[in-house]
Amino acid sequence: MRFPILAAVSCFLATLVQCSPTPNHKTLVSLRIEGEDKTIFEGVVLTKGHDITTALGGTHHCDGTNNGASTTPGPTPNAALDDAAKLHDFAFDGAFFPEFDDFLISSIGGEANTDTQFWTTLVNFQFIPVGGCQQKVQLGDEILYAFDGFSKAHILKLSGPVVARKNHPVVFTVTDGSTGAPVAGASVDGQISGVDGKVSVTFAKTGLNGVKAQKDDSVRSNQVDVVVVA
């Protein structure tokens, strides 16, 4: 699922115009949800801290003040997840633990925790140290929900050109987003990255092409959208 470019631009402009001096204003963040076998959602979300409701947990606040983590409310990962779920028609659930004043996300898009695999939350490619209603986020932050993320060797990050010529190779770079180290052996559009993380891709069709990096032992990467011209 992709957030339309024009809508993203409109949201960004709205954010700039409507920002208020209060700390809990609507904020534009990037949200990505990587399931075991597919990307459930990837796009931008305009969010603020607010009450969220789950079947397992009921209704509770989710604005960064949870468990005394902050004295002022603001947008959080779980609030962004809630907004995206409502707008883009996917479900999530999680129990609420009063002792932590927070939700534990247990399923997203039909993929549920098991005895050994769990949903994990990262902000800017780093695992958050507190719950998803305690952690506040800022404009432009990258939120990632990754299934079984703790067991993965790498949290892949893909970078490269956004414009390419048909039948002319272009180079992408695969790194571990958490450390910045290059990742070898990742597949990008059927091509494999080398020890320097570089991978050459040639597009045979014009138009918009979305590519990701994937590796069996890693969380798949963000998508890079490439406009291919003749």
Short mmCIF file of C-alpha atoms in Angstrom, two decimals:
data_model
loop_
_atom_site.label_atom_id
_atom_site.label_comp_id
_atom_site.label_asym_id
_atom_site.label_seq_id
_atom_site.Cartn_x
_atom_site.Cartn_y
_atom_site.Cartn_z
CA MET A 1 0.00 0.00 0.00
CA ARG A 2 1.41 3.35 -1.02
CA PHE A 3 0.36 6.82 0.13
CA PRO A 4 -0.36 8.99 -3.01
CA ILE A 5 2.37 11.53 -3.68
CA LEU A 6 0.00 14.47 -4.02
CA ALA A 7 -1.73 13.58 -0.77
CA ALA A 8 1.65 13.36 0.96
CA VAL A 9 2.62 16.82 -0.31
CA SER A 10 -0.74 18.23 0.80
CA CYS A 11 -0.31 16.74 4.25
CA PHE A 12 3.20 18.16 4.52
CA LEU A 13 2.02 21.65 3.56
CA ALA A 14 -0.88 21.36 5.97
CA THR A 15 1.55 20.46 8.73
CA LEU A 16 3.67 23.53 8.07
CA VAL A 17 0.67 25.82 8.05
CA GLN A 18 -1.26 24.36 10.97
CA CYS A 19 1.53 23.75 13.49
CA SER A 20 0.60 25.27 16.82
CA PRO A 21 2.81 26.19 19.77
CA THR A 22 1.35 23.27 21.75
CA PRO A 23 3.57 20.16 21.73
CA ASN A 24 0.88 17.75 20.54
CA HIS A 25 0.24 19.11 17.06
CA LYS A 26 -0.32 16.91 14.00
CA THR A 27 3.02 15.71 12.71
CA LEU A 28 4.05 14.03 9.46
CA VAL A 29 5.98 10.79 9.96
CA SER A 30 6.94 7.82 7.82
CA LEU A 31 5.36 4.51 8.81
CA ARG A 32 6.32 1.07 7.50
CA ILE A 33 4.97 -2.30 8.59
CA GLU A 34 6.99 -5.34 7.51
CA GLY A 35 5.31 -8.69 8.05
CA GLU A 36 6.99 -12.06 7.75
CA ASP A 37 6.37 -12.40 4.01
CA LYS A 38 5.12 -9.02 2.81
CA THR A 39 4.97 -5.30 3.43
CA ILE A 40 1.62 -4.56 5.07
CA PHE A 41 1.87 -0.79 4.81
CA GLU A 42 4.39 1.82 3.76
CA GLY A 43 3.64 5.51 3.53
CA VAL A 44 3.40 8.79 5.39
CA VAL A 45 0.98 9.48 8.21
CA LEU A 46 -0.23 12.71 9.75
CA THR A 47 -0.64 11.94 13.43
CA LYS A 48 -0.76 13.27 16.97
CA GLY A 49 -1.02 11.69 20.39
CA HIS A 50 -4.56 10.48 21.11
CA ASP A 51 -6.62 7.73 22.71
CA ILE A 52 -6.52 4.42 20.87
CA THR A 53 -8.81 1.41 21.15
CA THR A 54 -8.01 -2.27 20.63
CA ALA A 55 -10.19 -5.34 21.03
CA LEU A 56 -7.85 -6.85 23.61
CA GLY A 57 -6.86 -3.70 25.45
CA GLY A 58 -9.81 -1.32 25.39
CA THR A 59 -9.43 2.46 25.15
CA HIS A 60 -6.45 4.29 26.67
CA HIS A 61 -4.37 7.38 26.07
CA CYS A 62 -1.33 7.07 23.82
CA ASP A 63 0.49 10.39 23.76
CA GLY A 64 3.98 10.03 25.22
CA THR A 65 2.89 10.80 28.78
CA ASN A 66 2.18 7.11 29.39
CA ASN A 67 3.93 5.75 32.49
CA GLY A 68 5.39 9.21 33.11
CA ALA A 69 7.74 8.95 30.12
CA SER A 70 7.14 12.62 29.29
CA THR A 71 5.40 15.52 30.97
CA THR A 72 3.97 16.82 27.69
CA PRO A 73 1.82 14.93 25.16
CA GLY A 74 2.89 14.32 21.59
CA PRO A 75 2.68 11.91 18.66
CA THR A 76 3.78 8.31 19.22
CA PRO A 77 4.42 5.19 17.10
CA ASN A 78 1.25 3.47 18.29
CA ALA A 79 -0.82 6.58 17.58
CA ALA A 80 0.59 6.64 14.04
CA LEU A 81 -0.23 2.94 13.67
CA ASP A 82 -3.79 3.61 14.79
CA ASP A 83 -4.23 6.49 12.32
CA ALA A 84 -2.82 4.46 9.42
CA ALA A 85 -5.04 1.46 10.26
CA LYS A 86 -8.16 3.63 10.19
CA LEU A 87 -7.24 5.35 6.92
CA HIS A 88 -5.90 2.36 5.03
CA ASP A 89 -8.20 -0.41 6.22
CA PHE A 90 -5.97 -2.86 8.04
CA ALA A 91 -6.43 -4.16 11.56
CA PHE A 92 -4.16 -4.30 14.59
CA ASP A 93 -4.61 -5.48 18.15
CA GLY A 94 -2.80 -5.53 21.46
CA ALA A 95 -3.41 -5.97 25.16
CA PHE A 96 -3.03 -3.04 27.55
CA PHE A 97 -0.80 -3.52 30.59
CA PRO A 98 -1.66 -1.09 33.43
CA GLU A 99 1.69 -1.63 35.13
CA PHE A 100 3.41 -0.20 32.03
CA ASP A 101 0.51 2.09 31.06
CA ASP A 102 0.99 0.87 27.50
CA PHE A 103 -0.19 -1.49 24.80
CA LEU A 104 1.74 -4.54 23.63
CA ILE A 105 1.02 -4.85 19.92
CA SER A 106 0.25 -8.50 19.21
CA SER A 107 -1.09 -8.51 15.65
CA ILE A 108 -1.05 -6.27 12.58
CA GLY A 109 -2.71 -7.01 9.27
CA GLY A 110 -3.61 -10.53 10.37
CA GLU A 111 -0.07 -11.48 11.44
CA ALA A 112 -0.01 -12.36 15.13
CA ASN A 113 2.70 -12.95 17.70
CA THR A 114 3.69 -16.54 18.40
CA ASP A 115 5.51 -18.08 21.35
CA THR A 116 8.84 -17.15 19.76
CA GLN A 117 8.08 -14.36 17.27
CA PHE A 118 6.89 -10.89 18.20
CA TRP A 119 6.11 -7.53 16.65
CA THR A 120 8.92 -5.05 17.32
CA THR A 121 8.99 -1.27 16.99
CA LEU A 122 11.83 0.89 15.70
CA VAL A 123 12.22 4.63 15.20
CA ASN A 124 14.87 5.76 12.74
CA PHE A 125 16.08 2.13 12.52
CA GLN A 126 16.66 1.82 16.28
CA PHE A 127 14.59 -0.40 18.57
CA ILE A 128 12.67 1.83 20.95
CA PRO A 129 13.60 1.41 24.64
CA VAL A 130 10.04 1.97 25.92
CA GLY A 131 6.50 1.15 24.82
CA GLY A 132 4.90 2.48 21.66
CA CYS A 133 2.71 4.92 23.59
CA GLN A 134 5.60 6.16 25.72
CA GLN A 135 8.00 6.87 22.84
CA LYS A 136 7.36 10.24 21.20
CA VAL A 137 8.22 10.93 17.55
CA GLN A 138 9.03 14.07 15.60
CA LEU A 139 8.50 15.45 12.11
CA GLY A 140 10.13 13.18 9.52
CA ASP A 141 10.87 10.27 11.87
CA GLU A 142 10.78 6.80 10.33
CA ILE A 143 8.64 4.36 12.30
CA LEU A 144 9.00 0.67 11.55
CA TYR A 145 6.95 -2.23 12.88
CA ALA A 146 8.85 -5.42 12.05
CA PHE A 147 7.56 -8.93 12.71
CA ASP A 148 10.17 -11.04 14.53
CA GLY A 149 12.59 -8.13 14.33
CA PHE A 150 14.67 -9.15 17.34
CA SER A 151 15.80 -12.37 15.64
CA LYS A 152 16.93 -10.75 12.38
CA ALA A 153 20.57 -10.17 11.49
CA HIS A 154 19.88 -6.86 9.75
CA ILE A 155 17.24 -4.17 9.43
CA LEU A 156 17.77 -3.47 5.74
CA LYS A 157 17.88 0.06 4.34
CA LEU A 158 17.93 0.75 0.60
CA SER A 159 19.16 3.93 -1.05
CA GLY A 160 19.63 4.84 -4.68
CA PRO A 161 18.48 6.97 -7.60
CA VAL A 162 14.87 7.98 -8.07
CA VAL A 163 15.27 8.45 -11.83
CA ALA A 164 16.81 5.95 -14.27
CA ARG A 165 16.98 5.37 -18.02
CA LYS A 166 15.47 2.29 -19.58
CA ASN A 167 18.09 -0.47 -20.20
CA HIS A 168 20.82 1.57 -18.46
CA PRO A 169 22.15 0.13 -15.17
CA VAL A 170 21.89 2.14 -11.98
CA VAL A 171 23.46 1.37 -8.61
CA PHE A 172 21.65 0.96 -5.31
CA THR A 173 23.21 0.51 -1.87
CA VAL A 174 21.99 -1.90 0.80
CA THR A 175 23.00 -1.18 4.37
CA ASP A 176 21.98 -2.19 7.86
CA GLY A 177 19.86 0.79 8.87
CA SER A 178 20.76 0.34 12.53
CA THR A 179 24.54 0.47 12.03
CA GLY A 180 25.12 1.87 8.52
CA ALA A 181 27.26 -1.17 7.61
CA PRO A 182 26.96 -2.50 4.03
CA VAL A 183 25.02 -5.74 3.62
CA ALA A 184 26.09 -8.39 1.10
CA GLY A 185 23.79 -11.03 -0.34
CA ALA A 186 20.61 -8.95 -0.42
CA SER A 187 18.34 -9.18 -3.45
CA VAL A 188 17.17 -6.02 -5.22
CA ASP A 189 14.97 -6.65 -8.27
CA GLY A 190 16.63 -10.04 -8.69
CA GLN A 191 20.21 -8.73 -8.41
CA ILE A 192 22.46 -9.49 -5.43
CA SER A 193 24.45 -6.94 -3.43
CA GLY A 194 28.21 -7.34 -3.07
CA VAL A 195 30.39 -7.01 0.01
CA ASP A 196 30.20 -3.23 -0.35
CA GLY A 197 26.41 -3.36 -0.35
CA LYS A 198 26.28 -2.14 -3.95
CA VAL A 199 23.95 -3.72 -6.48
CA SER A 200 23.44 -2.83 -10.16
CA VAL A 201 19.88 -2.92 -11.50
CA THR A 202 18.67 -2.42 -15.06
CA PHE A 203 15.03 -1.55 -15.70
CA ALA A 204 13.51 -2.88 -18.90
CA LYS A 205 10.23 -0.96 -18.71
CA THR A 206 9.50 2.74 -18.45
CA GLY A 207 7.27 4.16 -15.74
CA LEU A 208 7.29 3.98 -11.97
CA ASN A 209 9.17 1.02 -10.48
CA GLY A 210 9.29 0.29 -6.76
CA VAL A 211 12.22 -1.77 -5.48
CA LYS A 212 13.12 -3.19 -2.08
CA ALA A 213 16.06 -5.12 -0.67
CA GLN A 214 15.35 -8.55 0.80
CA LYS A 215 17.45 -11.16 2.56
CA ASP A 216 16.26 -14.31 4.29
CA ASP A 217 17.81 -13.43 7.66
CA SER A 218 16.83 -9.75 7.62
CA VAL A 219 13.88 -7.38 7.80
CA ARG A 220 13.16 -6.20 4.24
CA SER A 221 14.02 -2.63 3.36
CA ASN A 222 12.11 0.52 2.63
CA GLN A 223 10.90 0.90 -0.94
CA VAL A 224 12.70 3.20 -3.37
CA ASP A 225 10.43 4.45 -6.15
CA VAL A 226 12.28 4.92 -9.44
CA VAL A 227 10.89 6.76 -12.45
CA VAL A 228 12.27 4.99 -15.52
CA VAL A 229 12.40 7.08 -18.70
CA ALA A 230 13.19 6.12 -22.29
#
